[in-house]
């Protein structure tokens, strides 16, 4: 008597989380393939990687005592030499070491301020785009008020009335530079909520929090990411401006603080270019690199922009 072979049980497929991870990996790989086609974006990314490496290895390359005034190894306002490639500041400290150490503060403040600014803008934009009526109108009127006011003036006013610290600088930049992000995110939120699947989600019982976090937020995240990349350069420039005006933290070294020290030491009138040019050039190069990366990210996420490669 022959027996029929029982069919083997089908192997279970990957679960929802595994599928989600696979989609994210494929999306990341596709993003990188598209990003690599933008030569300017690759140049900006390489420059940022170099500055990040310099900032992270600063304690090993120049040491934390480079900012010490009491143990300054050189003469005040000493010109460039073999021992001091960029000269010495008004206290006799090595300007090259100060430039390397200052990259840590400038990049950190720029990143934190940009994250705070984009977070506030995304929250306001999604809320104003999802909820209609008086609440959304009030939010957008407040956004318009911040938008028409000069950002730098508001940041200076806020930094003046608060204590001089890095937290104050981050807060002053972050809470005054979010309106542009809020406007962009609100427009994207309105476009997303007009799609049919949002109506189906609401009909199936999805509440405000579900719709905003599960449907709207993932669709506006590419815009938020591109805006965050562009905001870092603005935050670094704002931090340098506040430090140059004497509103930064006097106990830390930053590129803007070096420019402020050079101004107080009379480097402009005395022609000490080596005191002024390196920190100013570092600020300009990093801001340009972030801008190049932001434009490349924006072009990848929205190819219709037609950004030049």
XYZ file of C-alpha atoms in Angstrom:
309
model
C 0.000 0.000 0.000
C 1.439 3.349 -1.057
C 1.277 6.342 1.182
C 0.930 9.835 -0.158
C 3.631 12.267 0.845
C 2.292 15.046 2.983
C 3.146 18.455 1.614
C 5.657 20.313 3.717
C 4.467 23.389 5.536
C 5.209 26.605 3.749
C 8.104 28.504 5.237
C 6.893 31.607 7.022
C 7.730 34.832 5.250
C 9.475 37.774 6.813
C 7.533 39.662 9.425
C 6.338 43.269 9.147
C 9.395 44.625 10.947
C 11.778 42.731 8.667
C 9.930 44.026 5.627
C 10.112 47.562 6.985
C 13.870 47.213 7.534
C 14.322 45.904 4.012
C 12.383 48.849 2.584
C 14.468 51.279 4.598
C 17.706 49.681 3.408
C 16.542 49.803 -0.205
C 15.475 53.435 0.189
C 18.839 54.342 1.753
C 20.735 52.570 -1.029
C 18.637 54.329 -3.679
C 19.201 57.685 -1.964
C 22.981 57.172 -1.921
C 23.049 56.142 -5.581
C 21.191 59.316 -6.509
C 23.287 61.482 -4.191
C 26.550 60.244 -5.742
C 25.494 61.728 -9.078
C 25.776 65.240 -7.588
C 29.436 66.230 -7.736
C 28.928 69.408 -5.712
C 27.163 67.411 -2.986
C 30.050 64.937 -2.832
C 32.547 67.787 -2.515
C 30.518 69.317 0.305
C 30.228 65.941 2.044
C 33.993 65.375 1.798
C 34.706 68.824 3.259
C 32.280 68.228 6.129
C 33.800 64.818 6.833
C 37.240 66.448 7.016
C 36.072 69.155 9.422
C 34.208 66.597 11.536
C 37.375 64.491 11.774
C 39.384 67.550 12.778
C 36.830 68.470 15.448
C 36.585 64.951 16.894
C 40.343 64.463 17.075
C 41.093 67.945 18.460
C 41.773 66.693 22.033
C 44.416 64.348 20.605
C 45.988 66.675 18.045
C 46.104 70.024 19.875
C 45.096 69.146 23.450
C 42.591 70.861 25.700
C 45.224 73.225 27.134
C 45.551 75.091 23.829
C 42.982 77.646 25.064
C 44.851 78.338 28.301
C 45.900 81.972 28.674
C 48.346 81.405 31.531
C 50.365 78.756 29.675
C 50.490 80.478 26.283
C 53.687 79.358 24.509
C 54.173 82.318 22.167
C 54.447 86.081 22.186
C 51.297 88.219 21.823
C 50.409 88.888 18.175
C 53.387 86.886 16.953
C 53.355 86.442 13.179
C 53.314 83.111 11.321
C 56.433 80.999 11.785
C 57.520 77.381 11.819
C 56.359 76.870 15.391
C 53.176 78.885 14.847
C 51.961 78.367 11.246
C 49.086 80.833 11.731
C 50.784 83.037 14.305
C 49.700 83.717 17.871
C 46.740 85.636 19.248
C 46.871 88.609 21.602
C 47.555 86.255 24.530
C 50.327 84.332 22.771
C 48.224 81.220 22.103
C 48.737 79.133 18.972
C 46.110 80.283 16.473
C 46.196 77.015 14.521
C 45.390 75.072 17.672
C 42.634 77.546 18.559
C 41.193 77.211 15.056
C 41.108 73.418 15.371
C 39.623 73.539 18.879
C 37.069 76.155 17.878
C 35.667 73.847 15.205
C 34.179 71.707 17.979
C 32.093 74.551 19.386
C 31.072 76.081 16.063
C 29.936 72.786 14.542
C 28.187 71.656 17.732
C 26.278 74.906 18.160
C 25.360 74.962 14.478
C 24.008 71.408 14.543
C 22.068 71.807 17.798
C 20.556 75.139 16.750
C 19.537 73.708 13.370
C 17.892 70.677 15.012
C 15.986 72.920 17.435
C 14.887 75.262 14.662
C 13.707 72.482 12.358
C 11.940 70.663 15.213
C 9.947 73.786 16.142
C 9.173 74.527 12.496
C 8.049 70.947 11.790
C 5.815 70.883 14.884
C 4.188 74.202 14.055
C 3.841 73.368 10.357
C 2.251 69.948 10.858
C -0.076 71.256 13.549
C -1.190 74.255 11.479
C -1.666 72.092 8.397
C -3.613 69.327 10.148
C -5.912 71.414 12.334
C -8.046 73.998 10.623
C -9.856 77.003 12.019
C -8.830 79.618 14.601
C -6.000 77.517 16.050
C -4.218 77.170 12.706
C -4.835 80.836 11.916
C -3.257 81.886 15.203
C -0.200 79.702 14.614
C 0.344 81.094 11.138
C -0.061 84.702 12.298
C 2.640 84.095 14.917
C 4.782 82.488 12.202
C 4.269 85.499 9.944
C 5.321 87.833 12.750
C 8.573 85.907 13.261
C 9.045 85.734 9.497
C 8.928 89.499 8.921
C 11.146 90.293 11.904
C 14.914 90.181 11.255
C 16.177 86.878 12.623
C 19.544 88.253 13.681
C 17.967 91.169 15.566
C 15.698 88.808 17.501
C 18.615 86.492 18.268
C 20.728 89.420 19.512
C 17.872 90.652 21.717
C 17.328 87.196 23.197
C 21.044 86.588 23.755
C 21.376 89.987 25.436
C 18.737 89.386 28.125
C 19.927 85.858 28.945
C 23.162 84.580 30.443
C 26.144 84.253 28.119
C 26.475 80.521 27.463
C 26.370 78.044 24.601
C 22.847 77.042 25.599
C 21.741 80.644 25.233
C 23.281 80.878 21.766
C 21.592 77.637 20.658
C 18.260 78.788 22.057
C 18.549 82.266 20.535
C 19.235 80.878 17.065
C 16.764 77.999 17.264
C 13.698 79.925 18.433
C 14.151 82.731 15.900
C 14.903 80.824 12.667
C 12.039 78.304 12.454
C 9.319 80.227 10.475
C 10.610 79.269 7.015
C 10.545 75.581 7.948
C 7.047 75.962 9.405
C 5.758 77.500 6.171
C 7.257 74.758 4.000
C 6.069 71.930 6.253
C 2.543 73.360 6.461
C 2.286 73.496 2.674
C 3.484 69.889 2.410
C 1.078 68.824 5.165
C -1.880 70.346 3.309
C -0.820 68.481 0.152
C -0.505 65.166 2.020
C -3.847 65.504 3.812
C -5.668 66.038 0.530
C -4.803 62.502 -0.596
C -7.480 59.752 -0.501
C -5.689 57.436 1.926
C -5.888 60.102 4.632
C -9.692 60.077 4.301
C -9.685 56.282 4.517
C -7.511 56.382 7.632
C -9.938 58.811 9.288
C -12.929 56.707 8.231
C -11.338 53.641 9.832
C -11.085 55.459 13.147
C -7.636 57.009 12.946
C -7.363 59.958 15.311
C -5.399 63.152 14.985
C -2.258 61.691 16.543
C -2.380 58.605 14.302
C -2.806 60.647 11.132
C -0.118 63.167 12.049
C 2.531 60.648 13.156
C 1.818 57.666 10.872
C 0.849 59.392 7.638
C 1.800 63.076 7.604
C 5.157 62.994 9.393
C 6.774 60.263 7.184
C 5.755 62.215 4.082
C 7.183 65.536 5.275
C 10.405 64.053 6.695
C 12.334 64.348 3.391
C 11.532 68.061 3.321
C 12.498 68.405 6.990
C 15.807 66.623 6.345
C 16.687 68.862 3.421
C 15.716 71.972 5.381
C 17.791 70.846 8.386
C 20.870 70.466 6.186
C 20.432 73.983 4.861
C 19.738 75.397 8.322
C 23.067 74.230 9.733
C 25.004 76.693 7.599
C 22.718 79.537 8.697
C 23.117 78.504 12.336
C 26.917 78.456 12.081
C 26.909 81.930 10.543
C 24.518 83.192 13.241
C 26.687 81.722 16.011
C 29.753 83.394 14.531
C 27.892 86.704 14.328
C 26.719 86.530 17.945
C 30.218 85.604 19.119
C 31.736 88.395 17.018
C 29.373 90.859 18.720
C 30.500 89.626 22.136
C 27.261 87.741 22.920
C 28.762 84.254 22.928
C 30.202 82.250 25.788
C 33.512 83.917 26.750
C 34.805 80.733 28.390
C 34.912 78.689 25.159
C 36.782 79.071 21.885
C 34.811 79.365 18.659
C 35.507 80.753 15.214
C 33.303 83.754 15.857
C 35.037 84.302 19.181
C 38.430 84.341 17.411
C 37.148 87.048 15.067
C 35.905 89.036 18.039
C 39.296 88.708 19.738
C 41.006 89.847 16.542
C 38.766 92.904 16.360
C 39.458 93.821 19.973
C 43.210 93.337 19.428
C 43.147 95.801 16.515
C 44.055 93.224 13.879
C 42.121 95.142 11.222
C 43.963 98.428 11.690
C 47.358 96.781 12.184
C 47.015 94.530 9.117
C 47.362 91.214 10.971
C 45.593 89.220 8.254
C 46.688 85.891 9.746
C 44.528 86.690 12.789
C 41.395 87.375 10.730
C 41.474 85.266 7.581
C 41.688 81.652 8.939
C 38.552 81.704 11.186
C 36.588 83.691 8.623
C 37.616 81.308 5.857
C 36.710 78.283 7.998
C 33.230 79.683 8.617
C 32.701 80.370 4.920
C 33.953 76.938 3.801
C 31.806 75.004 6.292
C 28.718 77.075 5.507
C 29.263 76.502 1.783
C 29.781 72.766 2.317
C 26.518 72.420 4.247
C 24.730 74.416 1.562
C 26.085 72.133 -1.181
C 24.998 69.058 0.751
C 21.578 70.554 1.415
C 21.016 71.398 -2.236
C 22.053 67.887 -3.270
C 19.728 66.291 -0.706
C 16.909 68.565 -1.823
C 17.483 67.621 -5.452
C 17.502 63.880 -4.682
C 14.320 64.052 -2.620
C 12.576 66.293 -5.152
C 14.036 65.718 -8.653
C 11.625 68.244 -10.169
C 13.715 71.055 -8.705
C 16.330 70.482 -11.383
C 19.304 71.526 -9.262
C 22.512 71.701 -11.274
C 24.794 68.744 -10.670
